[in-house]
CSV table of C-alpha atoms and ligand atoms in Angstrom, one decimal:
chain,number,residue,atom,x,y,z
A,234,UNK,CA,66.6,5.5,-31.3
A,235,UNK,CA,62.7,5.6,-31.5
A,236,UNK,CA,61.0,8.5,-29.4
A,237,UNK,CA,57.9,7.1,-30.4
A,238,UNK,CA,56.0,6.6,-26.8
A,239,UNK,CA,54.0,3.1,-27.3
A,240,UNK,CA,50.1,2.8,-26.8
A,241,UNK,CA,50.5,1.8,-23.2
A,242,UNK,CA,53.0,4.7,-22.4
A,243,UNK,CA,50.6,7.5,-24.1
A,244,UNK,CA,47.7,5.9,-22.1
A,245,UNK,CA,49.5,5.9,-18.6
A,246,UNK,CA,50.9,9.8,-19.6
A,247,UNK,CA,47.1,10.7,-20.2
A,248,UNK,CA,46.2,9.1,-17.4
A,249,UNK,CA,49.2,10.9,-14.8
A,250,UNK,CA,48.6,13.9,-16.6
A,251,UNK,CA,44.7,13.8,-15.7
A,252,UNK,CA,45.5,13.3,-11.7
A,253,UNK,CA,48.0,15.3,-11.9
A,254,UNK,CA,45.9,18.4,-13.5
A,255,UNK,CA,42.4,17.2,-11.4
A,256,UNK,CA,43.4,16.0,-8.2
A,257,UNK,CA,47.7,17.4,-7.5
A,258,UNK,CA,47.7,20.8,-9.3
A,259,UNK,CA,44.5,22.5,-7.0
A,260,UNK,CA,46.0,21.0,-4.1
A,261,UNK,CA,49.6,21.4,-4.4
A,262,UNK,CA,49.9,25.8,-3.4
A,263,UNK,CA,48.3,23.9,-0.1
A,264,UNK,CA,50.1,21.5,0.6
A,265,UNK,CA,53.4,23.5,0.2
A,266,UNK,CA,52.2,25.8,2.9
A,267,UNK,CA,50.9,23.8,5.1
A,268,UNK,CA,53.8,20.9,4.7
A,269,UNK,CA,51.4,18.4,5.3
A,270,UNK,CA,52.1,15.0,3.6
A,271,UNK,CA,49.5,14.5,0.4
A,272,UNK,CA,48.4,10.7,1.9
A,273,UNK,CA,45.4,11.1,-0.7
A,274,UNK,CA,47.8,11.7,-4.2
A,275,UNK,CA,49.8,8.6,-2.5
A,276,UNK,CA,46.8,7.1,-1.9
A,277,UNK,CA,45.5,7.1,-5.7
A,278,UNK,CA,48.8,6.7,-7.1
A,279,UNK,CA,49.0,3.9,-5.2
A,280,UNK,CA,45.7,2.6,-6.7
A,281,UNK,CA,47.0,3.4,-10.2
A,282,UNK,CA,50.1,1.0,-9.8
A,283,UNK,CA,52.5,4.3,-9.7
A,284,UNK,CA,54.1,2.6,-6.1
A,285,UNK,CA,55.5,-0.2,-7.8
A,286,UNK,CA,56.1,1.1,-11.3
A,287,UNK,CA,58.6,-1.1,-12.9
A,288,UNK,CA,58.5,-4.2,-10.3
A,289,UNK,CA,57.3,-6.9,-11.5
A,290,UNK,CA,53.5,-8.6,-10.7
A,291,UNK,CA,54.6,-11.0,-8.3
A,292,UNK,CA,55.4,-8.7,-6.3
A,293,UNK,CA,52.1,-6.4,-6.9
A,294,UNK,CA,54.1,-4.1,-9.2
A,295,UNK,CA,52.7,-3.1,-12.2
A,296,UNK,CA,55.5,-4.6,-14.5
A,297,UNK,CA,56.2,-1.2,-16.7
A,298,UNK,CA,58.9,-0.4,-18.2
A,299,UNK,CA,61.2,2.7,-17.2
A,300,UNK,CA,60.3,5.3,-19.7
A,301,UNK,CA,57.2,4.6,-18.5
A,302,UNK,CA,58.6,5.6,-14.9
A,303,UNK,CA,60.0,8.9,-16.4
A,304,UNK,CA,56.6,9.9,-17.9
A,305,UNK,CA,54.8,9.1,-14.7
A,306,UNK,CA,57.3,11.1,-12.9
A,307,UNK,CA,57.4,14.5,-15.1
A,308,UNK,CA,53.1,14.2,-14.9
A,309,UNK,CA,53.2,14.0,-11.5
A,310,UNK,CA,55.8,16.3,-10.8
A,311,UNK,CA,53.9,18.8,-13.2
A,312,UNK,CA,51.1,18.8,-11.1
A,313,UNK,CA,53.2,18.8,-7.5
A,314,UNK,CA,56.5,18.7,-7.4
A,315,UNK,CA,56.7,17.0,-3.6
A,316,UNK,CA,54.7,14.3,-4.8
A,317,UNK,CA,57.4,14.2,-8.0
A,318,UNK,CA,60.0,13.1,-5.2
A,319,UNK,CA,57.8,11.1,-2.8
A,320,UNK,CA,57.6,9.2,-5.9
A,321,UNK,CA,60.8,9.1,-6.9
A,322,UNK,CA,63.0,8.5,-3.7
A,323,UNK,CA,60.5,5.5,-3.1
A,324,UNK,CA,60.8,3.9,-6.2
A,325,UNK,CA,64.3,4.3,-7.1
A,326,UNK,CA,66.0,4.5,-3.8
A,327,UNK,CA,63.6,2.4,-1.7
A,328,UNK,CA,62.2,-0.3,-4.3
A,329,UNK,CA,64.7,-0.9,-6.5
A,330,UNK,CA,67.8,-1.8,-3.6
A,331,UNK,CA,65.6,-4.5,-2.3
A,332,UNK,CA,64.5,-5.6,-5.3
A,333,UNK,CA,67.8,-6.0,-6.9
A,334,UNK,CA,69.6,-7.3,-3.6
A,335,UNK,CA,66.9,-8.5,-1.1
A,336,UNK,CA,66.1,-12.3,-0.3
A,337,UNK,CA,63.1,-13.8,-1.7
A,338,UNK,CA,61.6,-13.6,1.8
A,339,UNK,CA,62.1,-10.0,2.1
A,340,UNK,CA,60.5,-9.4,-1.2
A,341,UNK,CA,57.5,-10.9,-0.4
A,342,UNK,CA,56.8,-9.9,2.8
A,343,UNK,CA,58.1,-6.3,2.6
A,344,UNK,CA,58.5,-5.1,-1.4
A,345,UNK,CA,54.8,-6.7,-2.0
A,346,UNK,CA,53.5,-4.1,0.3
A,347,UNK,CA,55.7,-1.3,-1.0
A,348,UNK,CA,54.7,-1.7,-4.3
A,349,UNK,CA,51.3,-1.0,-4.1
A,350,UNK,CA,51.9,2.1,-1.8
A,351,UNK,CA,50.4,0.7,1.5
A,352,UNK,CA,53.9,1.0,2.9
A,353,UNK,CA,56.2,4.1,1.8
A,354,UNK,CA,60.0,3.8,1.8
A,355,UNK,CA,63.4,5.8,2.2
A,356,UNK,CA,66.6,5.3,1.8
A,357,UNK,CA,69.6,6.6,3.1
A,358,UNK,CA,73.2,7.1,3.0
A,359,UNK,CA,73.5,10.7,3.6
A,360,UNK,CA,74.8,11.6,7.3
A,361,UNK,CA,75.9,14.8,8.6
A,362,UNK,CA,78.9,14.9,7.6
A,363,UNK,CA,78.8,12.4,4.3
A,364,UNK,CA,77.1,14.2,1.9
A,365,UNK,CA,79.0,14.0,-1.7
A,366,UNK,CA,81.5,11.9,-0.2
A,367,UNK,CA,78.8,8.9,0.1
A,368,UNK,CA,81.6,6.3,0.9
A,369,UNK,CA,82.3,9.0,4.2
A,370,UNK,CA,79.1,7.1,6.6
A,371,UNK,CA,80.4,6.6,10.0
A,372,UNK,CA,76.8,4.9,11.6
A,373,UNK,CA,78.0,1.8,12.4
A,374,UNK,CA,76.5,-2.4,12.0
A,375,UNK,CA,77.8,-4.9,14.6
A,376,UNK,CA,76.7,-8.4,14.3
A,377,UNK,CA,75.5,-9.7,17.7
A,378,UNK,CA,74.3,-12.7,18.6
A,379,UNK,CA,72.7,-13.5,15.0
A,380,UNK,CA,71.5,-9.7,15.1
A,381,UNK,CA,72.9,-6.4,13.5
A,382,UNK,CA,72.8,-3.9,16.1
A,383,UNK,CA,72.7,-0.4,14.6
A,384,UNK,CA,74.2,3.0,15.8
A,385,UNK,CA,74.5,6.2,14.1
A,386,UNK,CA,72.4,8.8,12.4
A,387,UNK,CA,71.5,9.6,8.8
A,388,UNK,CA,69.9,12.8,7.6
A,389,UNK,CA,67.9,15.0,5.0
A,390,UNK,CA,66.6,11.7,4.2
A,391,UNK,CA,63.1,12.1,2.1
A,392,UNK,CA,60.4,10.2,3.3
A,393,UNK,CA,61.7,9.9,6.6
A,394,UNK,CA,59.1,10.9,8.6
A,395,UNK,CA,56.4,8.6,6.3
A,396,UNK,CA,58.0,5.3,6.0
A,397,UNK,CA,57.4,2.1,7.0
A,398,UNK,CA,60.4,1.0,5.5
A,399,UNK,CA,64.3,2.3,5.7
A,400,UNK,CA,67.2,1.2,3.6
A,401,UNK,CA,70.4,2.5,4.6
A,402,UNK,CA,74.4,2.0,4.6
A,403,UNK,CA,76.6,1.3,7.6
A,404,UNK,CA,80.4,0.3,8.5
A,405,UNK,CA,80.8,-3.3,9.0
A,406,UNK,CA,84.6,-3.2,9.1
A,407,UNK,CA,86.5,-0.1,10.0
A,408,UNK,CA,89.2,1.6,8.0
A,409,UNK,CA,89.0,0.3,4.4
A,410,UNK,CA,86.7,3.3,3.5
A,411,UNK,CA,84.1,2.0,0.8
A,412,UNK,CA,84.4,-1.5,1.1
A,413,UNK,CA,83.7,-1.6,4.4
A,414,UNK,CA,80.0,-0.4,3.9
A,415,UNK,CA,77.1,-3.0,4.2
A,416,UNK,CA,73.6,-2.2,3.2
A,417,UNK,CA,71.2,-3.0,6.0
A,418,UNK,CA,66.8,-3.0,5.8
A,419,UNK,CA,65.1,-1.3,8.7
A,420,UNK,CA,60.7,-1.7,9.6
A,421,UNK,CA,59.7,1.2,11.0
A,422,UNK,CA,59.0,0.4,14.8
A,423,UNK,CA,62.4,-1.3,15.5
A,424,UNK,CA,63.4,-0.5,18.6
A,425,UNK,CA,66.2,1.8,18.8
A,426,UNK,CA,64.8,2.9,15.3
A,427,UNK,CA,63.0,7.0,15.3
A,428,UNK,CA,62.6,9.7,13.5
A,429,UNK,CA,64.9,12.5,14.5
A,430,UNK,CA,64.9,16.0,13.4
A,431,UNK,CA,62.6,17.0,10.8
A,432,UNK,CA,63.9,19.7,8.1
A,433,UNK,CA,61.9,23.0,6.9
A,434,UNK,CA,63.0,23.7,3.8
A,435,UNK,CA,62.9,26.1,1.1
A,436,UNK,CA,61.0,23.9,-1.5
A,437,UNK,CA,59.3,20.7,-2.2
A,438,UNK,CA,58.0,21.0,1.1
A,439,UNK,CA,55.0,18.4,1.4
A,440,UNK,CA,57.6,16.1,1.3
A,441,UNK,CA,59.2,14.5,4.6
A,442,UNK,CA,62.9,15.1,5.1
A,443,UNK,CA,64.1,14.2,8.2
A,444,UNK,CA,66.6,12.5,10.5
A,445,UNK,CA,66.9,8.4,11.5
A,446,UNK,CA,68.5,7.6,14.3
A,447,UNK,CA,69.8,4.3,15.7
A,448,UNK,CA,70.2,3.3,19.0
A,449,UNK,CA,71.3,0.1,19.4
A,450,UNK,CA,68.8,-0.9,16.8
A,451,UNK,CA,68.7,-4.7,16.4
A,452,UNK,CA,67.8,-6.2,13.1
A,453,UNK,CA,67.5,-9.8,11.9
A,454,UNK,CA,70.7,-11.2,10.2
A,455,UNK,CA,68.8,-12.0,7.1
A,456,UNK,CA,68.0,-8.2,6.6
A,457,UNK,CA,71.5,-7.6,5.3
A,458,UNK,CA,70.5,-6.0,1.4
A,459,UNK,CA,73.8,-8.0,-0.5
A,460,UNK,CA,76.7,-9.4,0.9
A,461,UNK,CA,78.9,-8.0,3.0
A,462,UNK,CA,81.4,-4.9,2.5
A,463,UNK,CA,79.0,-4.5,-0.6
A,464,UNK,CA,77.0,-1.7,0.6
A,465,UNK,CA,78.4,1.0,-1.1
A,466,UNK,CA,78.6,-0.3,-4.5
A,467,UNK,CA,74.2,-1.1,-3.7
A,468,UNK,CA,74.1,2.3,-2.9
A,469,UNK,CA,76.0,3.5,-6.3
A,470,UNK,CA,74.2,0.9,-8.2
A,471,UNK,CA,70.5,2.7,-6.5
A,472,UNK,CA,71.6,6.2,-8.1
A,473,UNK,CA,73.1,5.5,-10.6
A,474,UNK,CA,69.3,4.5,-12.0
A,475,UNK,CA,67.7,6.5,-9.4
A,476,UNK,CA,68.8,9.6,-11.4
A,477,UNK,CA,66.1,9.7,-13.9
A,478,UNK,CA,63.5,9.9,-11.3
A,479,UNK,CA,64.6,13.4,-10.5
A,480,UNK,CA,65.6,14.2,-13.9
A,481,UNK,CA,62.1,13.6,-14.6
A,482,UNK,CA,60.8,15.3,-11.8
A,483,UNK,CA,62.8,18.5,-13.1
A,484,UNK,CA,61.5,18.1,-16.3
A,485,UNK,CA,57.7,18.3,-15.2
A,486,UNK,CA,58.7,21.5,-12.6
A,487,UNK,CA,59.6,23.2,-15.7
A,488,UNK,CA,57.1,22.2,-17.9
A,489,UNK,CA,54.5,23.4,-15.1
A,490,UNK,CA,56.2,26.6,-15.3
A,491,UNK,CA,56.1,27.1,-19.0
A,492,UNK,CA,52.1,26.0,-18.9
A,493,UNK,CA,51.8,29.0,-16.9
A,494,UNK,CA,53.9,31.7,-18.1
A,495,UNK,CA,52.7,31.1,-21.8
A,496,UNK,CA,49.1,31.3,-20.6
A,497,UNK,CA,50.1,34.7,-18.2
A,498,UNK,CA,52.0,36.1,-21.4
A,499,UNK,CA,48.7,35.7,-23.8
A,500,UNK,CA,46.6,37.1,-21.0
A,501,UNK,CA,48.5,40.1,-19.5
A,502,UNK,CA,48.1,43.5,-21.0
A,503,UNK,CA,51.1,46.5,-20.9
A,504,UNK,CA,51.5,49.6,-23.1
A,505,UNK,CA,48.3,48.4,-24.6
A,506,UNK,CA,48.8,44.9,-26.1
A,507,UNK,CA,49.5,41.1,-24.8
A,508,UNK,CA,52.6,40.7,-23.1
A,509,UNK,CA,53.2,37.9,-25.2
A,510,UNK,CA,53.5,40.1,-28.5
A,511,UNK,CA,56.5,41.6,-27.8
A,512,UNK,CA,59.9,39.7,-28.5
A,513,UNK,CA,61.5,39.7,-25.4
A,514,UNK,CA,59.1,37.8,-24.1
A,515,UNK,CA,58.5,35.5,-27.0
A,516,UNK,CA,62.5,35.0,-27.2
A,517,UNK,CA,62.2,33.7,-23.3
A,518,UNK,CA,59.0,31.1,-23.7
A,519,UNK,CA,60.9,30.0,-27.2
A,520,UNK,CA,63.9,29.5,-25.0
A,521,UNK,CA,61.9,27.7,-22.2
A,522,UNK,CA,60.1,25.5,-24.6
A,523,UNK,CA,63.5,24.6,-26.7
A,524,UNK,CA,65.4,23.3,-23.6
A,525,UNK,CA,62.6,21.6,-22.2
A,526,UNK,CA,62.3,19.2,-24.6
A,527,UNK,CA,66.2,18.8,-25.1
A,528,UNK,CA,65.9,17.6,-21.3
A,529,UNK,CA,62.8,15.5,-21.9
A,530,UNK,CA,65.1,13.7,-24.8
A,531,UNK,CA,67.8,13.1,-22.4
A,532,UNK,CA,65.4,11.6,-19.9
A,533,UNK,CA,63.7,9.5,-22.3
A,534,UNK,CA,67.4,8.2,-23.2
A,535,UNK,CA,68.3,7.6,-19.7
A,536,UNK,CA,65.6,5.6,-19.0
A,537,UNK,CA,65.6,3.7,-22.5
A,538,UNK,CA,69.4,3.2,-21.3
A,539,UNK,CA,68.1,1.4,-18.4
A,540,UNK,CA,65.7,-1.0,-20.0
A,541,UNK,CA,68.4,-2.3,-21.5
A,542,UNK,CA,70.0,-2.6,-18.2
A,543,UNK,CA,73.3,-1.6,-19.7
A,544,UNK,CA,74.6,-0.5,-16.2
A,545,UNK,CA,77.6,1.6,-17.9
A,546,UNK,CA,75.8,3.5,-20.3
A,547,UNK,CA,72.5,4.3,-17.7
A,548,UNK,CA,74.9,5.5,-15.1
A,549,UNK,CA,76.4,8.3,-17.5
A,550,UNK,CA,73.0,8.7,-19.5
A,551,UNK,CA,70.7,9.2,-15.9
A,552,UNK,CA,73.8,11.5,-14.7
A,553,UNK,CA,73.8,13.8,-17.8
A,554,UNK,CA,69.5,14.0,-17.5
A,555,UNK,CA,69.6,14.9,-14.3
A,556,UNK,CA,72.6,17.4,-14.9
A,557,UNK,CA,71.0,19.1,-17.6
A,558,UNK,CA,66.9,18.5,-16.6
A,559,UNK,CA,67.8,20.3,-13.1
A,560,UNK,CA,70.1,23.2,-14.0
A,561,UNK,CA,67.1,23.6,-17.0
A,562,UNK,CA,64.5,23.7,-14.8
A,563,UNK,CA,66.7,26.5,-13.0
A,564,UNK,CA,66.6,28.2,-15.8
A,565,UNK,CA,63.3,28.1,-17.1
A,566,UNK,CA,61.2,28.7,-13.3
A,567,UNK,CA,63.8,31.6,-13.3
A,568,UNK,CA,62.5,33.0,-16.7
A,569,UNK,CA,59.0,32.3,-15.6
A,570,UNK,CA,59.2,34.8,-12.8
A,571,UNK,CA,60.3,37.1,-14.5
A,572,UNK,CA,57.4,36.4,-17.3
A,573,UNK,CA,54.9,37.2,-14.8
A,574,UNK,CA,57.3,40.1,-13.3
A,575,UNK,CA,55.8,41.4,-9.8
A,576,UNK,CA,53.2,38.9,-9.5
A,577,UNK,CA,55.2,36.3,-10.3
A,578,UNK,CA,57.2,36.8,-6.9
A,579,UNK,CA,54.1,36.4,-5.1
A,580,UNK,CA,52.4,33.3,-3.6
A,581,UNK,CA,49.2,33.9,-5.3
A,582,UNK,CA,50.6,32.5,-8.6
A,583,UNK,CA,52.6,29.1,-8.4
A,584,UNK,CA,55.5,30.0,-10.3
A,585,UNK,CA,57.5,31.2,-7.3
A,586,UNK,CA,56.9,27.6,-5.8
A,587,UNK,CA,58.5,26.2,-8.8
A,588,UNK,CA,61.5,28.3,-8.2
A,589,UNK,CA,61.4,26.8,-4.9
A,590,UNK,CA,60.7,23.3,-5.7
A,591,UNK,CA,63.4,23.3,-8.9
A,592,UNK,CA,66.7,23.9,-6.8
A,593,UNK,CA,66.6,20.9,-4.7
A,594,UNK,CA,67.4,18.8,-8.1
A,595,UNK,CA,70.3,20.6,-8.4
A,596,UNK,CA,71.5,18.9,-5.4
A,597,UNK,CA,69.6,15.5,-4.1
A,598,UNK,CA,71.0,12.4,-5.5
A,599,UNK,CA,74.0,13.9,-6.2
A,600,UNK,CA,75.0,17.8,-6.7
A,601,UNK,CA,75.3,18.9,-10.3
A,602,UNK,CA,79.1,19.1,-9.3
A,603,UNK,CA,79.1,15.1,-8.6
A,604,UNK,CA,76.9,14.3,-11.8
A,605,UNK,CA,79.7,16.0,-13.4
A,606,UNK,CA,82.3,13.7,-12.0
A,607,UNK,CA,80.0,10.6,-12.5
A,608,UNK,CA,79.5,12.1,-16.5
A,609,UNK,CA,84.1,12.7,-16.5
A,610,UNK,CA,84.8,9.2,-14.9
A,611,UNK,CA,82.7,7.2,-17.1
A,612,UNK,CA,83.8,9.3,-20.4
A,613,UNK,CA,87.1,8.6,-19.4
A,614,UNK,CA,86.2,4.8,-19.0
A,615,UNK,CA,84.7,4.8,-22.3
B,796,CAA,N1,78.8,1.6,-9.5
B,796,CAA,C1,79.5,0.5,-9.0
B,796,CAA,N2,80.7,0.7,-8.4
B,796,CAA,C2,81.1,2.0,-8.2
B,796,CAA,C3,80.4,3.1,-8.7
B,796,CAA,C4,79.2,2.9,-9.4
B,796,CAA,N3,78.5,3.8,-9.9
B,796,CAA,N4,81.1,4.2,-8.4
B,796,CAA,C5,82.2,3.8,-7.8
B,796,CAA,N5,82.2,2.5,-7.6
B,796,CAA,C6,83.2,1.6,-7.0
B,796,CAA,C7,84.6,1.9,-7.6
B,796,CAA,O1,84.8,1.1,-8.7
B,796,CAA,C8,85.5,1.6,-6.5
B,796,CAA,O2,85.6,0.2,-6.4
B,796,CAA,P1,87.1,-0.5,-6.3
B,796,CAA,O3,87.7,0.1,-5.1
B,796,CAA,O4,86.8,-2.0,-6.2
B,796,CAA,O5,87.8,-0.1,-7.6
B,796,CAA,C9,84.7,2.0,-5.2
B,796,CAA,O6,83.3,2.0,-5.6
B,796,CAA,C10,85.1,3.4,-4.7
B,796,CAA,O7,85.0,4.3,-5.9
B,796,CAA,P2,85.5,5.8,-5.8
B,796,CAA,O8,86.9,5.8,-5.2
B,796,CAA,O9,85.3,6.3,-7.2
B,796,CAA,O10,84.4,6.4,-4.8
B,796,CAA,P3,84.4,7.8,-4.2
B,796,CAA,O11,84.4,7.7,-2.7
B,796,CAA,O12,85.4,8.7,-4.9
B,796,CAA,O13,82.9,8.3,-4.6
B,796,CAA,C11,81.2,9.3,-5.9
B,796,CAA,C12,82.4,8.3,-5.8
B,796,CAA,C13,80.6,9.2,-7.3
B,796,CAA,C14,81.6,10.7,-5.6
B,796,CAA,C15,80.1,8.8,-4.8
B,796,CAA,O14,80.5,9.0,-3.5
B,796,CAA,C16,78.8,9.6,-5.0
B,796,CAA,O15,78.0,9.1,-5.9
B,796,CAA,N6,78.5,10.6,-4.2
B,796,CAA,C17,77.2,11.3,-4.3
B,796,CAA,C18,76.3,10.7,-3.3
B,796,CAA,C19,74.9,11.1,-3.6
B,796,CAA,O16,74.4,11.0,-4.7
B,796,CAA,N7,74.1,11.3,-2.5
B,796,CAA,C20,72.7,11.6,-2.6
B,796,CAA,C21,72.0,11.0,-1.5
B,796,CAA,S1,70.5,10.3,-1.8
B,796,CAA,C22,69.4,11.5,-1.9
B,796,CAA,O17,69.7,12.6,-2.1
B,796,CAA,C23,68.0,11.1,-1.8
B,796,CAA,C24,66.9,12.1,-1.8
B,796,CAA,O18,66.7,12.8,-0.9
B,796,CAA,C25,66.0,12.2,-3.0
């Protein structure tokens, strides 16, 4: 395989990197403690195509490729993490459902104005109790009348309390577990549709996580995502790709983190010299640096995986990425605190936020234990 980036991929990673370094980075420490959505980063990555990364131009995307979506993701997420998975869930999870399963009206009138960021979209499948057992939903879909009427609640769902847009999963037939999922398109101002409890969390926290709740929601017929009794397959098809965003969003949390403690370790005096002169701490950023790019060569694979669209080789690629890339960028905000030892436990330097930020990917779209099973089952496919 070639890990040669092309022109247009080095330009857009200068380009990400720049926002991301000029306009995210002296904004992000703010952001996280304020947990106010960043409209303006949206805003300009909107501007820069970002919204609609690998859609095509008929649809106002900007018609990239998905490396490209990887590097975009780790520059971003370099320079704020909560914009990494703003990002992320809205391309991946959001986008890419209607794209692949939406009617031509749909995509025009809705995916048009997702792509270029004007409207922000979620997704979701989680619900109280269906976490890791996705196929375990229990908000229901009744067609009435030539409507879908809606009831049931889904949570921890990113972007919640920003989108114009939700795709989510319901039961359509009772008692045949997975196949009796649909996947169904909500606008935001349904009635019946809201916003229910919004989450403080322990990282990422300018993003929106949050409860929706339907109430007898009614929805047009036509806003059915698929057939039928497909929706859970839609939903495995979403994360299956939709784990390189977060892969890739790990990957720039870490790098972030090894910017900084390599620049701490050259500038911070003990027992007379630079920090950075003594092994133990050389050993660490050598560590940090080595497994860093081992995960960025994953992700790159993942998402080279998925240009070719070869379904059963992205699903186990983008699950291995974001197995490795999370439980990495553990690791490496972990040794970055201790680089910067007292100080770095404190909120004056960032690296405690990318402790923060980094152990979410251990567990949205999918706990590390679940990318395990996805990585087993497809070996044992193979
Ligand atoms: N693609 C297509 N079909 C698939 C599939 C896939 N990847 N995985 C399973 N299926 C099919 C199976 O072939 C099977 O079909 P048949 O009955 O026709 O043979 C059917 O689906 C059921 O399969 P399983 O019995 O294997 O399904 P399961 O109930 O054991 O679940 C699972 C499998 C992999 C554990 C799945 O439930 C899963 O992925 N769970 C994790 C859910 C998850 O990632 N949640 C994250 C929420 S999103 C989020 O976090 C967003 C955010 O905030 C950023």
């Amino acid at each position: 395989m070639d890990f040669q980036l092309t022109e247009e991929q080095l330009m857009l990673r200068d380009t990400c990197r720049q926002l991301a370094e000029n306009d995210l980075k002296p904004k992000a420490a703010e952001y996280d403690r304020t947990h106010e959505f960043p409209w303006e980063h949206v805003k300009k990555l909107g501007e820069l195509g970002i919204m609609g990364i690998v859609y095509p131009e008929e649809y106002n995307g900007a018609g990239m490729d998905y490396v490209s979506y990887a590097i975009a993701v780790e520059e971003i997420s370099r320079g704020c993490a909560s914009t990494g998975v703003i990002v992320s869930a809205h391309n991946s999870l959001c986008l890419s459902p209607i794209y692949y399963f939406g009617s031509e009206d749909i995509k025009k009138r809705i995916l048009s104005r997702l792509t270029t960021g004007e409207w922000i979209g979620c997704f979701g499948i989680t619900e109280p109790n269906a976490g890791s057992d996705a196929a375990g939903t229990t908000a229901t879909a009744e067609l009435k009348n030539g409507k879908w009427v809606l009831n049931g609640t889904k949570n921890f769902i990113t972007n919640g309390g920003v989108a114009s847009v939700a795709v989510v999963t319901a039961v359509t037939q009772k008692g045949i577990g997975s196949k009796g999922l649909s996947f169904f398109l909500i606008e935001k101002g349904t009635p019946g549709f809201s916003v229910g409890k919004v989450e403080d969390k322990l990282g990422i926290c300018a993003s929106s996580t949050t409860e929706l709740v339907f109430d007898n929601c009614e929805i047009p017929e036509g806003n059915i995502l698929g057939k039928q009794g497909d929706g859970f397959k839609i939903a495995m098809h979403t994360l299956d790709g939709g784990r390189v965003g977060i892969a890739a969003q790990a990957l720039g949390i870490a790098q972030a983190a090894l910017d900084e403690a390599l620049a701490y370790a050259k500038e911070r005096k003990q027992f007379g010299k630079s920090i950075s002169s003594f092994q133990a701490i050389q050993w660490m950023l050598a560590d940090m640096a080595t497994e860093i790019e081992a995960a960025r060569l994953l992700v790159y694979q993942a998402a080279n995986y998925m240009n070719t669209g070869d379904r059963q080789r992205y699903s186990k690629y983008c699950a291995m990425a974001k197995l490795f890339a999370s439980e990495m960028s553990h690791r490496v905000t972990h040794k970055a605190i201790q680089i910067f030892g007292g100080y770095g436990y404190c909120r004056e330097y960032p690296v405690e936020r990318f402790y923060r930020d980094a152990r979410i990917t251990e567990i949205y779209e999918g706990t590390s234990e679940i990318q395990r099973l996805v990585i087993a089952n497809n070996l044992l496919k193979d």
